[in-house]
Short mmCIF file of C-alpha atoms in Angstrom, two decimals:
data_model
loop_
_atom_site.label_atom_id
_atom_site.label_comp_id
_atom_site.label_asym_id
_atom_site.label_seq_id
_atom_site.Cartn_x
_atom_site.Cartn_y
_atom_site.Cartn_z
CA UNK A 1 -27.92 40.05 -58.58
CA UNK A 2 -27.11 42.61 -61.50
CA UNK A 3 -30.47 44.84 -62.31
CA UNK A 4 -31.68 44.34 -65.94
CA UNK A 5 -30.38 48.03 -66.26
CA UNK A 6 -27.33 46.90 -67.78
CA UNK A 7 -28.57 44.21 -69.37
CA UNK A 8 -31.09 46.75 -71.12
CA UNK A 9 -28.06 49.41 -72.02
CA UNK A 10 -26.43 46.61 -73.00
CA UNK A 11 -28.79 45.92 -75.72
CA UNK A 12 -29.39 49.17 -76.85
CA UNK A 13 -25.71 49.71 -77.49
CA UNK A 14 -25.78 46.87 -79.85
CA UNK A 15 -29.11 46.73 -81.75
CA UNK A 16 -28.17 49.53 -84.20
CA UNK A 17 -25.01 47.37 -85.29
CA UNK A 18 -27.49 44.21 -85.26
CA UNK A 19 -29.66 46.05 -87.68
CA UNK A 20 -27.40 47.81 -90.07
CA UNK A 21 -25.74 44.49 -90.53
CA UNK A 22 -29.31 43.20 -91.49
CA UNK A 23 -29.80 45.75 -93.68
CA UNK A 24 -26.36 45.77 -95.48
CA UNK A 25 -27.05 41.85 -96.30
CA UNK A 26 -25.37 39.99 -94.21
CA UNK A 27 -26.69 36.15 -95.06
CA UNK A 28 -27.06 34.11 -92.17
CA UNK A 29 -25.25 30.54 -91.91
CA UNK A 30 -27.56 27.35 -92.60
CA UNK A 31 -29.38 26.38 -89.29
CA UNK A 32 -28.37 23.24 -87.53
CA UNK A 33 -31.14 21.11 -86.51
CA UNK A 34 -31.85 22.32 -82.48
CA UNK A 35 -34.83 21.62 -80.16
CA UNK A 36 -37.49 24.03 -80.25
CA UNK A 37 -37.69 27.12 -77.26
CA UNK A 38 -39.48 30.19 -76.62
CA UNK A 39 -38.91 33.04 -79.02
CA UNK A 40 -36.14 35.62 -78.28
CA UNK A 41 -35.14 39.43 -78.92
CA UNK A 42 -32.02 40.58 -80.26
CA UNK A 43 -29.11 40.41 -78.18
CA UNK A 44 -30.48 39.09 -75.47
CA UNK A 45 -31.91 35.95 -76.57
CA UNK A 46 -34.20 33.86 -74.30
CA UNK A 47 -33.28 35.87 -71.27
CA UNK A 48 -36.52 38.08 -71.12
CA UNK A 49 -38.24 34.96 -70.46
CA UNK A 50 -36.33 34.36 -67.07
CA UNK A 51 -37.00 37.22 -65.40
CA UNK A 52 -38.41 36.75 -62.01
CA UNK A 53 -37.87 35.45 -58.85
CA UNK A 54 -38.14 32.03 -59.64
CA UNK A 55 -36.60 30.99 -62.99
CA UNK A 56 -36.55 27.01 -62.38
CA UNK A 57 -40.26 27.69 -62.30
CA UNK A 58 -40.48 29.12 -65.66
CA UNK A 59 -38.45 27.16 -66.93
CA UNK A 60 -40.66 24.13 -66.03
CA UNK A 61 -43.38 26.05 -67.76
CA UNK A 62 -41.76 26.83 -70.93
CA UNK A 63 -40.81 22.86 -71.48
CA UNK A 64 -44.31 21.94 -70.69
CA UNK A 65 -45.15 24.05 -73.98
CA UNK A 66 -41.61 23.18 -75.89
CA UNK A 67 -41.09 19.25 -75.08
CA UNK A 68 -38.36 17.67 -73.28
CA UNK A 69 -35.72 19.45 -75.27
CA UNK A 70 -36.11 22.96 -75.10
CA UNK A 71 -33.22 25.31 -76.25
CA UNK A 72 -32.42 29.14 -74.75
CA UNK A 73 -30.12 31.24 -75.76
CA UNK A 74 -28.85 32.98 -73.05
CA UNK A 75 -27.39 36.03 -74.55
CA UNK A 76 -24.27 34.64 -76.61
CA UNK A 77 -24.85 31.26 -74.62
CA UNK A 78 -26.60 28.66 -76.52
CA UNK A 79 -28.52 26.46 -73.40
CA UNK A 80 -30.74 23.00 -73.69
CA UNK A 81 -32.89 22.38 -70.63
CA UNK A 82 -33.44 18.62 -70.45
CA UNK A 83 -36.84 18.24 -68.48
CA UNK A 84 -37.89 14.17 -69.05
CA UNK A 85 -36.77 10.84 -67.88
CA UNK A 86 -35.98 9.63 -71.60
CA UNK A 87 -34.27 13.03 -72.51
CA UNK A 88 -32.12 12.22 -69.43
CA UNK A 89 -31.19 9.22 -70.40
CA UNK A 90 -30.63 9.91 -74.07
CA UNK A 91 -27.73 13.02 -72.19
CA UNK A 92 -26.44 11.23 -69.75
CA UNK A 93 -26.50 8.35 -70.67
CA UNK A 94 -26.45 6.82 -73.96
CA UNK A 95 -24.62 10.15 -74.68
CA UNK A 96 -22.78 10.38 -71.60
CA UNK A 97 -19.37 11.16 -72.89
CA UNK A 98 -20.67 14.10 -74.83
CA UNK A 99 -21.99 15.41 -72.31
CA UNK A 100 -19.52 14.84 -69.59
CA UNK A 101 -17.74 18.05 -69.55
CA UNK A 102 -18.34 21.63 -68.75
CA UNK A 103 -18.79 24.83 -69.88
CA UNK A 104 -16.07 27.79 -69.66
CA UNK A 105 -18.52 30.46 -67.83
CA UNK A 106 -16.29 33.42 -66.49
CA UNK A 107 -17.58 33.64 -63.18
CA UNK A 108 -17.43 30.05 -62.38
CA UNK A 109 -13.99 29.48 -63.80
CA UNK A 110 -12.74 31.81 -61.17
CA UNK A 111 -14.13 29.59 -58.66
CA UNK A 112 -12.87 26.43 -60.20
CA UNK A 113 -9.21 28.19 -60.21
CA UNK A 114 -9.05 27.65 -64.22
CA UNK A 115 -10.87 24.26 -63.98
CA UNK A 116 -8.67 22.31 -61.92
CA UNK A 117 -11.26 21.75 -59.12
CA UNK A 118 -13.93 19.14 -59.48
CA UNK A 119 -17.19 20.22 -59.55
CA UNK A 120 -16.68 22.92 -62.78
CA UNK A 121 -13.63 20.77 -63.64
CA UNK A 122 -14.13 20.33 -67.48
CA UNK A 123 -13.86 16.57 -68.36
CA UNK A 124 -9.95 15.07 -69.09
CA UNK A 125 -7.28 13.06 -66.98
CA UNK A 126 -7.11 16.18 -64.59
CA UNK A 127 -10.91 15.89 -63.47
CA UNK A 128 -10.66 11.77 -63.55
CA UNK A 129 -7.54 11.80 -60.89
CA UNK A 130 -9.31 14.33 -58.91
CA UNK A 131 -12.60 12.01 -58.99
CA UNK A 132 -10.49 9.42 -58.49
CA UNK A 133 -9.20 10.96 -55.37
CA UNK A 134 -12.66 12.30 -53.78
CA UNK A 135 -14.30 8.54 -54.05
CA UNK A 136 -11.06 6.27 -53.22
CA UNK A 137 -10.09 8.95 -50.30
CA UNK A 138 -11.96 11.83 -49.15
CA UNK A 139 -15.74 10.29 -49.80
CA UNK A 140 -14.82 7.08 -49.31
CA UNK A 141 -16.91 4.25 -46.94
CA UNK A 142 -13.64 4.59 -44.73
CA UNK A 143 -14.23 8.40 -44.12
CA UNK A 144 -17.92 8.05 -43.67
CA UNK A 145 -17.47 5.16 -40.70
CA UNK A 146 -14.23 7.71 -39.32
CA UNK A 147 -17.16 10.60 -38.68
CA UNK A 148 -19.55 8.31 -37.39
CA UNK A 149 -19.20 9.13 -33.87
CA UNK A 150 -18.68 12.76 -34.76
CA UNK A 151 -21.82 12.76 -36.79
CA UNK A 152 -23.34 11.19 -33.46
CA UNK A 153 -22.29 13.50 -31.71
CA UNK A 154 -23.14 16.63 -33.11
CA UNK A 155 -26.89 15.48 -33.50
CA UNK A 156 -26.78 14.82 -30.18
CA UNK A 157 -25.92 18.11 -29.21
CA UNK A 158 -28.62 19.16 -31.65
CA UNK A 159 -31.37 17.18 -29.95
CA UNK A 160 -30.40 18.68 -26.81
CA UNK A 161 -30.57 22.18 -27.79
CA UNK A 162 -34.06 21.59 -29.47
CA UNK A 163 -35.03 20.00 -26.06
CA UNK A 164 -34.21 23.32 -24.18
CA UNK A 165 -35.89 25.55 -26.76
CA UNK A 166 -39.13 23.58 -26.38
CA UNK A 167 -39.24 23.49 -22.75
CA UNK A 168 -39.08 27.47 -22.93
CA UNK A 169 -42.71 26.86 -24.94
CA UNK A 170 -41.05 28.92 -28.29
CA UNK A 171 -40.98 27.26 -31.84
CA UNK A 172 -37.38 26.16 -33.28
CA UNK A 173 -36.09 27.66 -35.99
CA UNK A 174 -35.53 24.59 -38.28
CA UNK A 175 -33.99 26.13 -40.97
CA UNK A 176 -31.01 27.38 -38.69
CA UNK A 177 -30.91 24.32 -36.40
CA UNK A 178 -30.08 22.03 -39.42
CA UNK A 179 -27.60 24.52 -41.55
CA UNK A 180 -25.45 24.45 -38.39
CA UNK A 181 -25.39 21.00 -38.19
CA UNK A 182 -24.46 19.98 -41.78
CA UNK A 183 -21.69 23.38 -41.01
CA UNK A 184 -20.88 21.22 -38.40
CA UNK A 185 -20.19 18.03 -39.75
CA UNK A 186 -18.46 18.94 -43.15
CA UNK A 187 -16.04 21.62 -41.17
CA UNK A 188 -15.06 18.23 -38.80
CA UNK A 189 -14.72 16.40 -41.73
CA UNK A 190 -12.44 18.27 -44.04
CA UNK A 191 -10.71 20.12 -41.57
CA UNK A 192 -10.77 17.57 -38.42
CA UNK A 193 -12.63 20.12 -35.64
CA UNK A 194 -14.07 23.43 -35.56
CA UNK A 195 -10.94 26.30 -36.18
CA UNK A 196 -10.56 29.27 -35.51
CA UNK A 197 -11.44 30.68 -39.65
CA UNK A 198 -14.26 28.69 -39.25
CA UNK A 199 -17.32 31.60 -39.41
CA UNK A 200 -15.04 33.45 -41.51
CA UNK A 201 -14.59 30.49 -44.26
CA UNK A 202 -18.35 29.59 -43.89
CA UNK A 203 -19.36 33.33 -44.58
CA UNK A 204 -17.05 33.51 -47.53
CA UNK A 205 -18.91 30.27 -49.01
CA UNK A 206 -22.51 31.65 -48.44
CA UNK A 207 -21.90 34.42 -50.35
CA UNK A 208 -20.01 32.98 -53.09
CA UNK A 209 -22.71 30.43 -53.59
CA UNK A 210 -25.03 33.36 -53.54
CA UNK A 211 -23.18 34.79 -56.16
CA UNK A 212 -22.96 31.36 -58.30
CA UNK A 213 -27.31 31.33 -57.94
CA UNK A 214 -27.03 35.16 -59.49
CA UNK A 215 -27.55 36.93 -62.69
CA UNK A 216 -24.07 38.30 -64.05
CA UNK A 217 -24.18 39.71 -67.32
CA UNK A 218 -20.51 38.59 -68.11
CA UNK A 219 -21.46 35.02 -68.18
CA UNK A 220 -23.97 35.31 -70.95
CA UNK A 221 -22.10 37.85 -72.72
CA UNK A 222 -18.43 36.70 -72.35
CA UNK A 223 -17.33 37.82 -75.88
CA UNK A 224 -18.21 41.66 -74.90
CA UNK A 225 -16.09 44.03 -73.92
CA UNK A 226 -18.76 46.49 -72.73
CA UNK A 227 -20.49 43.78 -70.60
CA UNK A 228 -17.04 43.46 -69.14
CA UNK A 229 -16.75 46.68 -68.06
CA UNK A 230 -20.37 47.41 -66.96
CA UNK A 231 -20.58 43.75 -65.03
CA UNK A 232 -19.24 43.80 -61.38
CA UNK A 233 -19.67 39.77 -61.05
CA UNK A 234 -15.89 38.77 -61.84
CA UNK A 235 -14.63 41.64 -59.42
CA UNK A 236 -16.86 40.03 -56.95
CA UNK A 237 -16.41 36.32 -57.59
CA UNK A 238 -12.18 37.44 -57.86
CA UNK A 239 -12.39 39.02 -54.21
CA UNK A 240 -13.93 35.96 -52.74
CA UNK A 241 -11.91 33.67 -54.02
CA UNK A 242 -8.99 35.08 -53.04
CA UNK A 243 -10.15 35.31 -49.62
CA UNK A 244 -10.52 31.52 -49.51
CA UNK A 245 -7.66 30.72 -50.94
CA UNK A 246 -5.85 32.75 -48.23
CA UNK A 247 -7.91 31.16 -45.37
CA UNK A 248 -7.16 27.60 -47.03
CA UNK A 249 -2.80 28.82 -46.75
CA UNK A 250 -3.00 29.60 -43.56
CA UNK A 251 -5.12 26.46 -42.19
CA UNK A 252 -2.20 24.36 -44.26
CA UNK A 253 0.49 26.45 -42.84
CA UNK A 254 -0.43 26.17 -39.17
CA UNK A 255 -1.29 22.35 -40.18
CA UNK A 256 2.50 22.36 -41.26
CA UNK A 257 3.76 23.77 -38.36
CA UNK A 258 1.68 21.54 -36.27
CA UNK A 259 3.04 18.26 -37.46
CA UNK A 260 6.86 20.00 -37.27
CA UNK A 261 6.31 20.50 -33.38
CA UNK A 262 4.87 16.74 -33.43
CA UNK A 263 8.00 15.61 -34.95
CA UNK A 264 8.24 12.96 -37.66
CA UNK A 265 7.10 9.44 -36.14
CA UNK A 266 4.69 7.64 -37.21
CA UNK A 267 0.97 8.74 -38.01
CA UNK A 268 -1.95 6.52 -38.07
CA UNK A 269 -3.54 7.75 -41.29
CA UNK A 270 -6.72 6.06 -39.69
CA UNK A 271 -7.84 9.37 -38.34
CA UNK A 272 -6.63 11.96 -41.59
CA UNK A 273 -9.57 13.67 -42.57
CA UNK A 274 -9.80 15.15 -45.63
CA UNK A 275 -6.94 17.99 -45.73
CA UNK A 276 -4.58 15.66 -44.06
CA UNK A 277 -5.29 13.04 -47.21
CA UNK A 278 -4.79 16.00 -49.93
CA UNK A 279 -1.37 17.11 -47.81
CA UNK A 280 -0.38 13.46 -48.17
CA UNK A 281 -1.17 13.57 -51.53
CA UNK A 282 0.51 16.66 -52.10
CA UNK A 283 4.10 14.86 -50.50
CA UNK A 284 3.77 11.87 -51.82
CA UNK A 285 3.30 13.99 -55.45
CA UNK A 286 1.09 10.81 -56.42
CA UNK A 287 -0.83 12.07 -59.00
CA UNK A 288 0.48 12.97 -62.51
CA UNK A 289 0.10 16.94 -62.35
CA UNK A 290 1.30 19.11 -58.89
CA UNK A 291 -1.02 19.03 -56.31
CA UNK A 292 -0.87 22.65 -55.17
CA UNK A 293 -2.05 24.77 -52.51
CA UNK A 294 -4.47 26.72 -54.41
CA UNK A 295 -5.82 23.22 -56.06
CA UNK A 296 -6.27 21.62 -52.16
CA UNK A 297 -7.93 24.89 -51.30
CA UNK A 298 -10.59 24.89 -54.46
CA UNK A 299 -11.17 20.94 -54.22
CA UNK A 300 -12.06 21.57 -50.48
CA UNK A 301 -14.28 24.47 -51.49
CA UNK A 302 -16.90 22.23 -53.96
CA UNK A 303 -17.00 19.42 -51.69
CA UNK A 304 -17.81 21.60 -48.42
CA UNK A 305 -19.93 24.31 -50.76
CA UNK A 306 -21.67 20.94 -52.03
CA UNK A 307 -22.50 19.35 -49.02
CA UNK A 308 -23.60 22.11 -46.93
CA UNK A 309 -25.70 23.87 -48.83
CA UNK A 310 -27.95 20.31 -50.30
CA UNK A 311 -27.59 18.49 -46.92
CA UNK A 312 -29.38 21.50 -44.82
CA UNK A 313 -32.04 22.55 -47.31
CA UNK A 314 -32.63 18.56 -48.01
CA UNK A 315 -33.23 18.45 -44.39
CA UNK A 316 -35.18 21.98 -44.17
CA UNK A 317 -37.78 20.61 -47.16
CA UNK A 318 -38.62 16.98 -45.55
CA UNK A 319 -39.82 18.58 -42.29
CA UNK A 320 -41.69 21.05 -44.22
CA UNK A 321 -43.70 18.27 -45.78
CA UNK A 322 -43.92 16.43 -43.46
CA UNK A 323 -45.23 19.36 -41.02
CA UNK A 324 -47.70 20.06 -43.31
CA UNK A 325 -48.94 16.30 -43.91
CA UNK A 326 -49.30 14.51 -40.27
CA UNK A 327 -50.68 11.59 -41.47
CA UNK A 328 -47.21 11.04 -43.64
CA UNK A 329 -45.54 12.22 -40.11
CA UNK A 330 -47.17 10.12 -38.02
CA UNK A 331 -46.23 7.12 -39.98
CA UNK A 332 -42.67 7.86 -40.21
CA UNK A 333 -42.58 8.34 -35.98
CA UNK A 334 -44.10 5.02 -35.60
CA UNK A 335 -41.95 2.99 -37.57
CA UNK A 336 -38.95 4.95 -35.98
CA UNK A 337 -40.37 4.10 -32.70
CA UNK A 338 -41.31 0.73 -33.19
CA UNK A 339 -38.13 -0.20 -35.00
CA UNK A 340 -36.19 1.38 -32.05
CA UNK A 341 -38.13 0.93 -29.01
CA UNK A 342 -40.07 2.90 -26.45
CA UNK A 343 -36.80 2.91 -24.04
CA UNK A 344 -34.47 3.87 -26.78
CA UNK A 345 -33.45 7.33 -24.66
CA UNK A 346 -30.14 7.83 -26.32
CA UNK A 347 -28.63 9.27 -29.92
CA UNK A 348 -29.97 7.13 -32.72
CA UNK A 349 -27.09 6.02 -34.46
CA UNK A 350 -26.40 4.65 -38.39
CA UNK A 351 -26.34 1.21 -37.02
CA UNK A 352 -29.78 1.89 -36.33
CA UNK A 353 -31.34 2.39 -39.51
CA UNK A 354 -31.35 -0.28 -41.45
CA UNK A 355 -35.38 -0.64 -40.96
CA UNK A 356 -36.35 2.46 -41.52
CA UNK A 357 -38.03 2.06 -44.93
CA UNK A 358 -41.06 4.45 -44.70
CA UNK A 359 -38.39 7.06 -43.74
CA UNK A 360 -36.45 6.60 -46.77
CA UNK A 361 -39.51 6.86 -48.62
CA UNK A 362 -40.84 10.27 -46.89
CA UNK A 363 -36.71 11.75 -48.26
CA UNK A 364 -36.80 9.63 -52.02
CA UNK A 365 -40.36 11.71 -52.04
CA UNK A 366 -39.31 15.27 -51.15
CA UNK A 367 -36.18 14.59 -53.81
CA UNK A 368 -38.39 13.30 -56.66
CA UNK A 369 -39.30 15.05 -59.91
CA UNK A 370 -42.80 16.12 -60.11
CA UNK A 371 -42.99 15.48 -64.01
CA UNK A 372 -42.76 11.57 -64.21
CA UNK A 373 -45.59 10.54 -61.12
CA UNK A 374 -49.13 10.04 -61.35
CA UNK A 375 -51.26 12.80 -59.19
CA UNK A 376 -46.78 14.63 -58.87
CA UNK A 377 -48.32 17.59 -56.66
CA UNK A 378 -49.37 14.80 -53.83
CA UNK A 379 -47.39 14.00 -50.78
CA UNK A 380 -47.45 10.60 -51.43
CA UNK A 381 -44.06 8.37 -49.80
CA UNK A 382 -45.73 5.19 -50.29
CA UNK A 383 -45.35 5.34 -54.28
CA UNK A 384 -41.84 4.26 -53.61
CA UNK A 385 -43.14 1.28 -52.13
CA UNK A 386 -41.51 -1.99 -53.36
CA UNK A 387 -39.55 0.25 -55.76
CA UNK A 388 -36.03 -0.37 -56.48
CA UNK A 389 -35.11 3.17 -56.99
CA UNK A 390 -32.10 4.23 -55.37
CA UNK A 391 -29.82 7.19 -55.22
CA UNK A 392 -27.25 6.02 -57.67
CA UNK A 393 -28.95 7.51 -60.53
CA UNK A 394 -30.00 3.89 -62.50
CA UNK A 395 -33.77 4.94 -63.38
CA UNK A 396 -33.69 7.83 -64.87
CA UNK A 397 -37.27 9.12 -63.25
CA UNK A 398 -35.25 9.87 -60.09
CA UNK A 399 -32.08 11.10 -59.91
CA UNK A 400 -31.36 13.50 -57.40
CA UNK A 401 -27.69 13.03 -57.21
CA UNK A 402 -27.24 12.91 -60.82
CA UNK A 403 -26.09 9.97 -63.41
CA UNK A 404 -23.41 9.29 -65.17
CA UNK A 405 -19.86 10.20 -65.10
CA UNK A 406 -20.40 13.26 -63.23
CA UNK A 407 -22.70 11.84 -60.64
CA UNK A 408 -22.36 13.06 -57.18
CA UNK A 409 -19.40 10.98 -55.24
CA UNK A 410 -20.82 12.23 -52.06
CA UNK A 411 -23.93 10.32 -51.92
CA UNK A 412 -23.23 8.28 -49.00
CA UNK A 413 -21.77 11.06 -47.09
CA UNK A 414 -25.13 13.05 -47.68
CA UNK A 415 -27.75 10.37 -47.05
CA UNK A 416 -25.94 9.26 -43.90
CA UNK A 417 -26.41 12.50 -42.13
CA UNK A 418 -30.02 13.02 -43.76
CA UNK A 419 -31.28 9.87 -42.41
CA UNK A 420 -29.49 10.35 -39.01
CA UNK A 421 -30.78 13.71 -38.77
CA UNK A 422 -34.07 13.06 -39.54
CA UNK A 423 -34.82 9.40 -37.48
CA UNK A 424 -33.50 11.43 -34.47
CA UNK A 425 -35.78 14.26 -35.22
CA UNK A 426 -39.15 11.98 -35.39
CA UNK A 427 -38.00 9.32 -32.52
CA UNK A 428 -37.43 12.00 -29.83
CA UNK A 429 -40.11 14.95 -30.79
CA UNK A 430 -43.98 15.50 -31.77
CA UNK A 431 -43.85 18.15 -34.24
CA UNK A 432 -46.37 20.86 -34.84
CA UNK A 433 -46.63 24.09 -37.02
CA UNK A 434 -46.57 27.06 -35.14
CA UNK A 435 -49.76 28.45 -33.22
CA UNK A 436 -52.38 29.33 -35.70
CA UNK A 437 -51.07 28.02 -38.61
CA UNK A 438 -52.39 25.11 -40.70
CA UNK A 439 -51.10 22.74 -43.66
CA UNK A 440 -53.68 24.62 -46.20
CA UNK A 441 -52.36 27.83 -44.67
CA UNK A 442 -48.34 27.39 -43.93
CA UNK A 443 -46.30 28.86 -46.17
CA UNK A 444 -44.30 26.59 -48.48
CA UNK A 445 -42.93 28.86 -50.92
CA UNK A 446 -39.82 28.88 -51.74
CA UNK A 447 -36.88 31.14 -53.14
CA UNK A 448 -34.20 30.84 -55.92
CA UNK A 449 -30.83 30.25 -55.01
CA UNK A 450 -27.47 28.24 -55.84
CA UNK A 451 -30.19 25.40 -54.33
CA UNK A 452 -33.89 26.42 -54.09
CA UNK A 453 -34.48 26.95 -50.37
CA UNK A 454 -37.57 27.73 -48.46
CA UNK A 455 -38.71 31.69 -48.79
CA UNK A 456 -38.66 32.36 -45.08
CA UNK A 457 -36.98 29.90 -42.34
CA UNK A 458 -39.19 27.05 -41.14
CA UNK A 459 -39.99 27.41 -37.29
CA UNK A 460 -42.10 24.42 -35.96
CA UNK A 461 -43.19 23.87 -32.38
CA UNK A 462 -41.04 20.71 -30.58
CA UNK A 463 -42.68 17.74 -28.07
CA UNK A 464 -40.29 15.60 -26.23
CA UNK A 465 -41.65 12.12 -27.06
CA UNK A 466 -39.76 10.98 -24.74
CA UNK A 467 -37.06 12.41 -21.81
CA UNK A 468 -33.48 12.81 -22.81
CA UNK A 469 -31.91 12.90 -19.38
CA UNK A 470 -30.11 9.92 -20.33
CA UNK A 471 -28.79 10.79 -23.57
CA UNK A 472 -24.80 11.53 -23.09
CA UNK A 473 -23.54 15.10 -22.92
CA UNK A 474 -21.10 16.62 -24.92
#
């Protein structure tokens, strides 16, 4: 993150011209009608306001004071923070067109190679075909049911190594055990298996989102010349990029050669994951603007920077709750083991879900707003009971995935794994916090990022439930 340094010599350069334009006269335009927001300084606007370690929580202070619709104007940038269920609605919904496209922010259009990716992709027949593309083909039902087995897999191996840490007696790190899974399962299914630019790729995306969740003067300022010369944050988002890019090449290239050495018979496109479907794409030139490398190598980049960054923290936050509330635990490993059966030894697999309602409950809870709930700073999963809320973004109190025309296409990808992940976790282990530490005492703060993660890894002691002897080996 930029210091405020610049962002304070920034200012100073300008508030001389700010004021002597005052002074000569200068009349200023008739005001539009715009929500209300906190009050702002020259130049810089609302930022003062964010300063901190955790903006997202001052911003949910300053609508609490300024309503629903609360504007900020982040240096040049005008902003509205939309912070209740009928505000929602009203934006993405009954104004959903409107609202449907996105902003041109310097850093991110970097990323989004000029907008022709998806998730910065502004709206227009560019972002629909590649929408289009990610729900009929690479997030499809059919490409969920392909990794199935691999997503079986992989928590199996998972469980295993949890199993070995807790018969040493140590805690397992939580937070690491289930960002190397979701790793795991994205890499396999974009790219088919591990390879060999695998850590390098995964590196390169962990510090580019870290540079998304940063301050960069250039994107509030993207008129100023100065800011572009002081600011370091397109240098840095330019260098990354191209690094990606040049991984993506070379995965395509080798993918090229790979299929030349295989010769040209037939290919059961049963098995393609995702790279193989863009590459087919790309041949078949079936979409009405060129499908080029760079393009495959950005649209690959949102969906694996998307699901591996939500899926783990998702993951990382529901055992945190639930470690810290053992009644709500409890629960959720009884109806697991009921559902399943005391002498169900091996991988829990999507097939065997379908009961599991508390569990849902325990993840709709940890993904709720706070704002629309009676008594919102209780653990409470049963106030989803008999509710028809779903992750499809209908009711506007709850949408974690979004609404609307840019709603997340990966929903089903992300829940499968969740719920996998997590009915595996509570059929096959006790959990317990760490010696000496206690729910009123545990440490559940958290830290700002591209997604709000916890402060400090969560480590949480493991108790076979039951042995896993029988459970298959990789």
């Amino acid at each position: 993150m930029e210091g405020w340094l610049s962002l304070c010599l920034v200012a100073l350069a300008t508030l001389l011209a700010v004021w002597f334009l005052k002074l000569s006269g200068c009349k200023s335009k008739p005001k539009n009608r715009l929500p209300p927001g906190p009050w702002t300084l020259p130049i810089i606007g609302s930022l003062h306001h964010l300063v901190g370690a955790l903006p997202h929580r001052t911003m949910m202070a300053l609508s609490r004071r300024y309503g629903p619709l609360m504007l900020l104007r982040l240096g040049e940038v005008p902003a509205v923070a939309v912070s209740s269920a009928e505000a929602v609605a009203l934006v993405m919904k009954t104004n959903d067109l409107t609202f449907s496209s996105r902003p041109s922010i310097p850093t991110m259009d970097i990323l989004a190679c000029g907008g022709k990716g998806i998730v910065f992709a502004p709206y227009g027949e560019h972002w629909r075909q590649m929408r289009k593309v990610c729900i009929m083909e690479l997030l499809s039902s059919k490409q969920v049911k392909r990794m199935e087995g691999i997503r079986a897999e992989l928590v199996g191996n998972l469980i295993r190594h949890i199993a070995d840490t807790a018969s040493t007696g140590a805690a397992v790190n939580i937070s690491e055990k289930v960002t190397r899974l979701s790793n795991d399962v994205v890499t396999w299914a974009v790219f088919g298996s591990k390879f060999a630019q695998q850590g390098e790729y995964l590196r390169t995306l962990y510090d580019t989102l870290a540079l998304l969740g940063g301050f960069h003067l250039i994107d509030f300022f993207p008129s100023s010349r100065l800011v572009r010369w002081l600011s370091n944050g397109e240098h840095n988002m330019k260098r990354r990029y191209s690094r990606v890019q040049r991984i993506i090449a070379d995965i395509i290239e080798g993918r090229h050669e790979a299929k030349e050495a295989a010769g040209s018979g037939a290919c059961n496109t049963n098995d393609d994951d995702m790279l193989d479907v863009l590459l087919r794409l790309q041949q078949e030139d079936a979409l009405a603007f060129p499908l080029t490398t760079e393009i495959i190598g950005t649209v690959l980049f949102d969906i694996v920077g998307a699901a591996t960054e939500t899926t783990g923290r998702l993951l990382e936050w529901v055992m945190s709750e639930l470690a810290c509330h053992p009644e709500a635990m409890a629960k959720a490993q009884l109806e697991v083991r009921k559902v399943l059966g005391e002498d169900h030894r091996a991988v829990i697999t999507n097939s065997d879900l379908a009961e599991l309602h508390y569990m849902r409950m325990v993840i709709k809870e940890v993904l709720r707003d706070p704002k629309h709930w009676e008594n919102p700073e209780q653990f409470k999963p049963e106030r989803f009971e008999n509710s028809k809320m779903d992750y499809m973004g209908t009711c506007s109190e709850f949408t974690p995935f979004g609404t609307g025309r840019r709603r997340c296409p990966g929903i089903q990808f992300s829940s499968s794994l969740t719920e996998l992940t997590l009915a595996n976790f509570l059929y096959h282990f006790d959990w317990m916090l760490p010696d000496g530490a206690t729910p009123a005492s545990f440490d559940m703060s958290e830290k700002f990022a591209f997604t709000v993660s916890r402060r400090y890894d969560l480590h949480l002691r493991a108790i076979p439930h039951v042995s896993l002897k029988s459970m298959p080996s990789k």
